[in-house]
Short mmCIF file of C-alpha atoms and ligand atoms in Angstrom, two decimals:
data_model
loop_
_atom_site.label_atom_id
_atom_site.label_comp_id
_atom_site.label_asym_id
_atom_site.label_seq_id
_atom_site.Cartn_x
_atom_site.Cartn_y
_atom_site.Cartn_z
CA MET A 1 -0.41 -18.08 36.50
CA ASN A 2 -3.23 -19.33 34.27
CA LEU A 3 -1.95 -18.54 30.80
CA PRO A 4 -4.64 -18.58 28.07
CA ASN A 5 -4.09 -21.14 25.34
CA SER A 6 -5.44 -20.84 21.80
CA PRO A 7 -6.39 -24.25 20.36
CA ALA A 8 -6.42 -22.70 16.86
CA SER A 9 -2.79 -21.59 17.27
CA GLU A 10 -1.84 -25.11 18.35
CA ARG A 11 -3.51 -26.53 15.24
CA ASN A 12 -2.17 -24.04 12.71
CA LYS A 13 1.39 -23.51 13.97
CA GLU A 14 2.86 -26.56 12.22
CA PRO A 15 1.36 -25.90 8.74
CA ILE A 16 2.38 -22.24 9.01
CA LEU A 17 5.90 -23.18 10.09
CA GLU A 18 6.27 -25.52 7.11
CA VAL A 19 5.61 -22.57 4.77
CA LEU A 20 7.73 -20.08 6.70
CA LYS A 21 10.67 -22.49 6.51
CA THR A 22 10.64 -22.18 2.72
CA TYR A 23 11.33 -18.42 3.03
CA THR A 24 14.22 -18.62 5.47
CA PRO A 25 16.24 -16.78 6.57
CA LEU A 26 13.51 -14.43 7.78
CA GLY A 27 15.88 -12.16 9.69
CA GLU A 28 14.35 -10.03 12.45
CA VAL A 29 10.60 -10.61 12.52
CA LEU A 30 7.91 -8.23 13.80
CA GLU A 31 4.76 -10.13 14.77
CA VAL A 32 1.64 -7.96 14.86
CA GLY A 33 -1.08 -9.23 17.21
CA HIS A 34 0.89 -11.84 19.17
CA GLY A 35 -2.20 -12.84 21.19
CA THR A 36 -1.34 -15.69 23.56
CA GLY A 37 2.27 -15.77 22.30
CA GLN A 38 2.19 -19.42 21.20
CA HIS A 39 3.26 -18.60 17.64
CA ALA A 40 6.14 -16.39 18.80
CA VAL A 41 7.59 -19.16 20.98
CA TYR A 42 7.18 -21.88 18.37
CA PHE A 43 8.37 -20.01 15.29
CA SER A 44 11.31 -18.21 16.87
CA GLU A 45 12.64 -21.48 18.26
CA TYR A 46 12.20 -23.56 15.11
CA LEU A 47 13.42 -20.83 12.77
CA GLN A 48 16.16 -19.67 15.18
CA THR A 49 15.31 -16.09 14.39
CA LEU A 50 14.92 -12.91 16.46
CA TRP A 51 11.21 -12.31 17.10
CA TYR A 52 9.63 -8.96 18.07
CA PRO A 53 6.07 -9.63 19.24
CA ALA A 54 3.62 -6.72 19.35
CA ASP A 55 0.00 -6.36 20.39
CA ILE A 56 -2.44 -4.08 22.15
CA GLU A 57 -1.31 -3.24 25.68
CA GLN A 58 -3.89 -5.47 27.41
CA ASN A 59 -2.40 -8.56 25.71
CA ASN A 60 1.29 -7.91 26.30
CA TRP A 61 1.29 -9.69 29.67
CA MET A 62 0.57 -13.05 27.97
CA MET A 63 3.67 -12.67 25.82
CA ALA A 64 5.78 -11.56 28.77
CA GLU A 65 4.72 -14.65 30.75
CA ARG A 66 5.38 -16.98 27.83
CA ILE A 67 8.86 -15.52 27.35
CA LYS A 68 9.60 -16.28 31.02
CA ILE A 69 8.38 -19.87 30.66
CA ALA A 70 10.22 -20.44 27.37
CA ALA A 71 13.36 -18.79 28.78
CA SER A 72 14.06 -17.78 25.22
CA ASP A 73 16.59 -15.15 24.30
CA LEU A 74 15.29 -15.08 20.72
CA ILE A 75 11.98 -13.42 21.67
CA GLN A 76 12.23 -9.74 22.53
CA PRO A 77 10.00 -8.10 25.15
CA PRO A 78 6.51 -7.39 23.74
CA LEU A 79 5.92 -4.06 22.03
CA THR A 80 2.69 -2.20 22.59
CA PHE A 81 1.13 -1.64 19.20
CA GLU A 82 -2.47 -0.82 18.38
CA VAL A 83 -3.37 0.19 14.87
CA GLY A 84 -5.73 3.16 15.06
CA LEU A 85 -4.67 4.32 18.51
CA LYS A 86 -1.74 6.52 17.43
CA PRO A 87 0.13 6.98 14.12
CA ILE A 88 2.01 3.77 13.34
CA GLY A 89 5.41 5.52 13.11
CA GLU A 90 4.95 6.92 16.62
CA GLN A 91 4.39 3.42 17.96
CA ILE A 92 7.18 1.51 16.22
CA ASN A 93 9.91 3.66 14.78
CA ARG A 94 12.11 1.10 13.02
CA ASN A 95 11.87 -1.49 10.27
CA PHE A 96 12.21 -5.28 10.18
CA ASP A 97 13.36 -7.96 7.74
CA SER A 98 9.97 -9.70 7.92
CA ILE A 99 6.52 -9.03 9.33
CA PHE A 100 4.17 -11.83 10.37
CA THR A 101 0.57 -11.54 11.47
CA ALA A 102 -2.03 -14.25 12.06
CA ASN A 103 -5.78 -13.93 12.37
CA THR A 104 -5.70 -10.18 12.91
CA PHE A 105 -7.17 -8.66 9.73
CA HIS A 106 -10.69 -10.01 10.35
CA ILE A 107 -10.53 -8.73 13.95
CA MET A 108 -9.26 -5.19 13.27
CA ALA A 109 -11.76 -2.72 11.81
CA GLU A 110 -11.38 -2.54 8.02
CA ARG A 111 -10.12 1.07 8.21
CA HIS A 112 -7.37 -0.13 10.54
CA VAL A 113 -6.42 -2.92 8.13
CA PHE A 114 -5.95 -0.27 5.43
CA GLU A 115 -4.11 2.08 7.80
CA PHE A 116 -1.72 -0.76 8.61
CA CYS A 117 -1.25 -1.67 4.93
CA ASP A 118 -0.73 2.01 3.96
CA ASN A 119 2.16 2.22 6.43
CA LEU A 120 3.66 -1.22 6.04
CA ASN A 121 6.66 -0.05 4.02
CA HIS A 122 7.83 2.03 7.02
CA LEU A 123 7.95 -1.14 9.13
CA LEU A 124 9.39 -3.45 6.48
CA LYS A 125 12.91 -3.20 5.06
CA PRO A 126 13.42 -3.11 1.29
CA ASN A 127 12.99 -6.68 -0.03
CA GLY A 128 11.49 -7.66 3.33
CA LYS A 129 8.55 -10.07 3.35
CA PHE A 130 5.10 -9.70 4.82
CA PHE A 131 3.39 -12.96 5.90
CA LEU A 132 -0.34 -12.61 6.37
CA TYR A 133 -2.26 -15.60 7.74
CA GLY A 134 -6.01 -16.01 8.13
CA PRO A 135 -9.25 -16.46 6.22
CA PHE A 136 -9.80 -14.22 3.18
CA LYS A 137 -12.29 -13.67 0.37
CA PHE A 138 -11.04 -13.94 -3.20
CA GLN A 139 -12.88 -12.10 -5.98
CA GLY A 140 -15.63 -11.39 -3.49
CA GLN A 141 -16.15 -15.08 -2.68
CA PHE A 142 -15.64 -16.89 0.60
CA THR A 143 -13.45 -19.98 0.23
CA SER A 144 -15.97 -22.11 2.18
CA GLU A 145 -19.45 -22.05 3.71
CA SER A 146 -17.88 -22.25 7.14
CA ASN A 147 -15.93 -19.04 6.46
CA GLU A 148 -19.15 -17.34 5.35
CA MET A 149 -20.79 -18.39 8.62
CA PHE A 150 -17.75 -17.23 10.57
CA ASP A 151 -17.98 -13.83 8.84
CA ARG A 152 -21.65 -13.52 9.90
CA GLN A 153 -20.75 -14.45 13.47
CA LEU A 154 -17.95 -11.87 13.53
CA LYS A 155 -20.27 -9.12 12.27
CA ASN A 156 -23.03 -10.10 14.72
CA ASN A 157 -20.46 -9.95 17.46
CA GLN A 158 -18.95 -6.64 16.33
CA MET A 159 -20.04 -4.74 13.24
CA GLU A 160 -16.50 -3.73 12.31
CA MET A 161 -15.06 -7.24 12.22
CA GLY A 162 -15.20 -9.40 9.12
CA ILE A 163 -13.27 -11.47 6.61
CA ARG A 164 -11.40 -9.14 4.23
CA ASP A 165 -11.05 -9.13 0.46
CA PHE A 166 -7.64 -10.26 -0.77
CA GLU A 167 -7.78 -7.90 -3.77
CA ALA A 168 -8.41 -4.84 -1.57
CA ILE A 169 -5.39 -5.71 0.57
CA GLU A 170 -3.27 -6.46 -2.50
CA ASN A 171 -4.18 -3.11 -4.12
CA CYS A 172 -3.51 -1.16 -0.95
CA LEU A 173 -0.07 -2.76 -0.56
CA LYS A 174 0.77 -2.42 -4.26
CA LYS A 175 0.35 1.39 -3.99
CA ILE A 176 3.25 1.53 -1.52
CA GLY A 177 5.41 -0.91 -3.47
CA VAL A 178 4.67 -4.05 -1.48
CA VAL A 179 3.81 -6.68 -4.06
CA PHE A 180 2.00 -10.00 -3.81
CA LEU A 181 4.29 -13.05 -4.18
CA ASN A 182 2.41 -16.22 -3.21
CA ARG A 183 -0.76 -17.71 -1.83
CA HIS A 184 -0.41 -20.85 0.30
CA ASP A 185 -3.66 -22.68 1.02
CA LEU A 186 -3.54 -24.13 4.52
CA PRO A 187 -5.94 -26.32 6.54
CA ALA A 188 -9.30 -25.06 7.79
CA ASN A 189 -9.80 -22.76 4.79
CA ASN A 190 -7.04 -20.36 5.78
CA GLN A 191 -4.34 -18.86 3.62
CA LEU A 192 -0.81 -17.71 4.23
CA LEU A 193 -0.32 -14.79 1.82
CA VAL A 194 3.20 -13.60 1.13
CA PHE A 195 4.15 -10.10 -0.06
CA GLN A 196 7.51 -8.42 -0.67
CA ASN A 197 8.57 -4.81 -0.20
CA GLU A 198 9.92 -3.69 -3.56
CA SER A 199 9.74 0.05 -2.75
C1 SAM B 201 -7.82 -13.63 16.95
S1 SAM B 201 -6.48 -12.89 17.78
C2 SAM B 201 -5.10 -13.68 17.01
C3 SAM B 201 -3.95 -13.81 17.93
C4 SAM B 201 -2.75 -14.61 17.38
N1 SAM B 201 -2.10 -13.91 16.30
C5 SAM B 201 -3.17 -15.98 16.94
O1 SAM B 201 -3.14 -16.29 15.74
O2 SAM B 201 -3.57 -16.77 17.82
C6 SAM B 201 -6.43 -11.26 17.10
C7 SAM B 201 -5.28 -10.40 17.63
O3 SAM B 201 -5.32 -9.15 16.95
C8 SAM B 201 -5.03 -8.13 17.88
N2 SAM B 201 -5.60 -6.85 17.41
C9 SAM B 201 -6.90 -6.55 17.23
N3 SAM B 201 -7.03 -5.27 16.83
C10 SAM B 201 -5.78 -4.77 16.76
C11 SAM B 201 -5.26 -3.49 16.40
N4 SAM B 201 -6.05 -2.48 16.07
N5 SAM B 201 -3.92 -3.32 16.41
C12 SAM B 201 -3.09 -4.34 16.75
N6 SAM B 201 -3.53 -5.58 17.10
C13 SAM B 201 -4.86 -5.77 17.10
C14 SAM B 201 -5.73 -8.62 19.14
O4 SAM B 201 -5.27 -7.93 20.29
C15 SAM B 201 -5.41 -10.09 19.11
O5 SAM B 201 -4.19 -10.39 19.75
#
């Protein structure tokens, strides 16, 4: 089985882990957009926490294969979850102590980012934390020229992709009682943004 490997995940997993460690215990974690599954294997093992990976159906096989290889009983079988396909509550009908997602918001269409944020409090327990990793704009500005170029490439590739505005995400989440806690600046002009469900 030729399992795809994401070099970016290999590079960013350690800096992300270092931040996640400072918020432990994370409890039961839902990961949205597990992709190749590298993060799920690494974080669940190092944090010794139950991990619920979710992604669009076409990607679930990568997670299933990685679980077999890792022989981990901390990672649960992958959930099929696609924002925009069906109402979020019909796809995952329970809540978690923490939600983690990496490099998904610039891939999902912006309307799906907002749909996800609008419904986040149904997936996240009271006081639960939302960890959002990726590149973002702050006050309308890219954090680097390379991110600006990346944004152009994304849009050339698919009109609906693009680097999102932090403030728009923050406002959307604030309306449902999920408040911004911290911004962690990580390598390669990415941030790990942390929010908490105070609803
Ligand atoms: C760039 S990959 C990131 C994968 C992984 N999190 C990582 O950091 O390597 C983007 C992920 O977002 C997922 N994704 C895109 N649109 C989605 C949607 N509407 N709902 C759920 N996941 C979505 C993709 O299937 C893919 O796994």
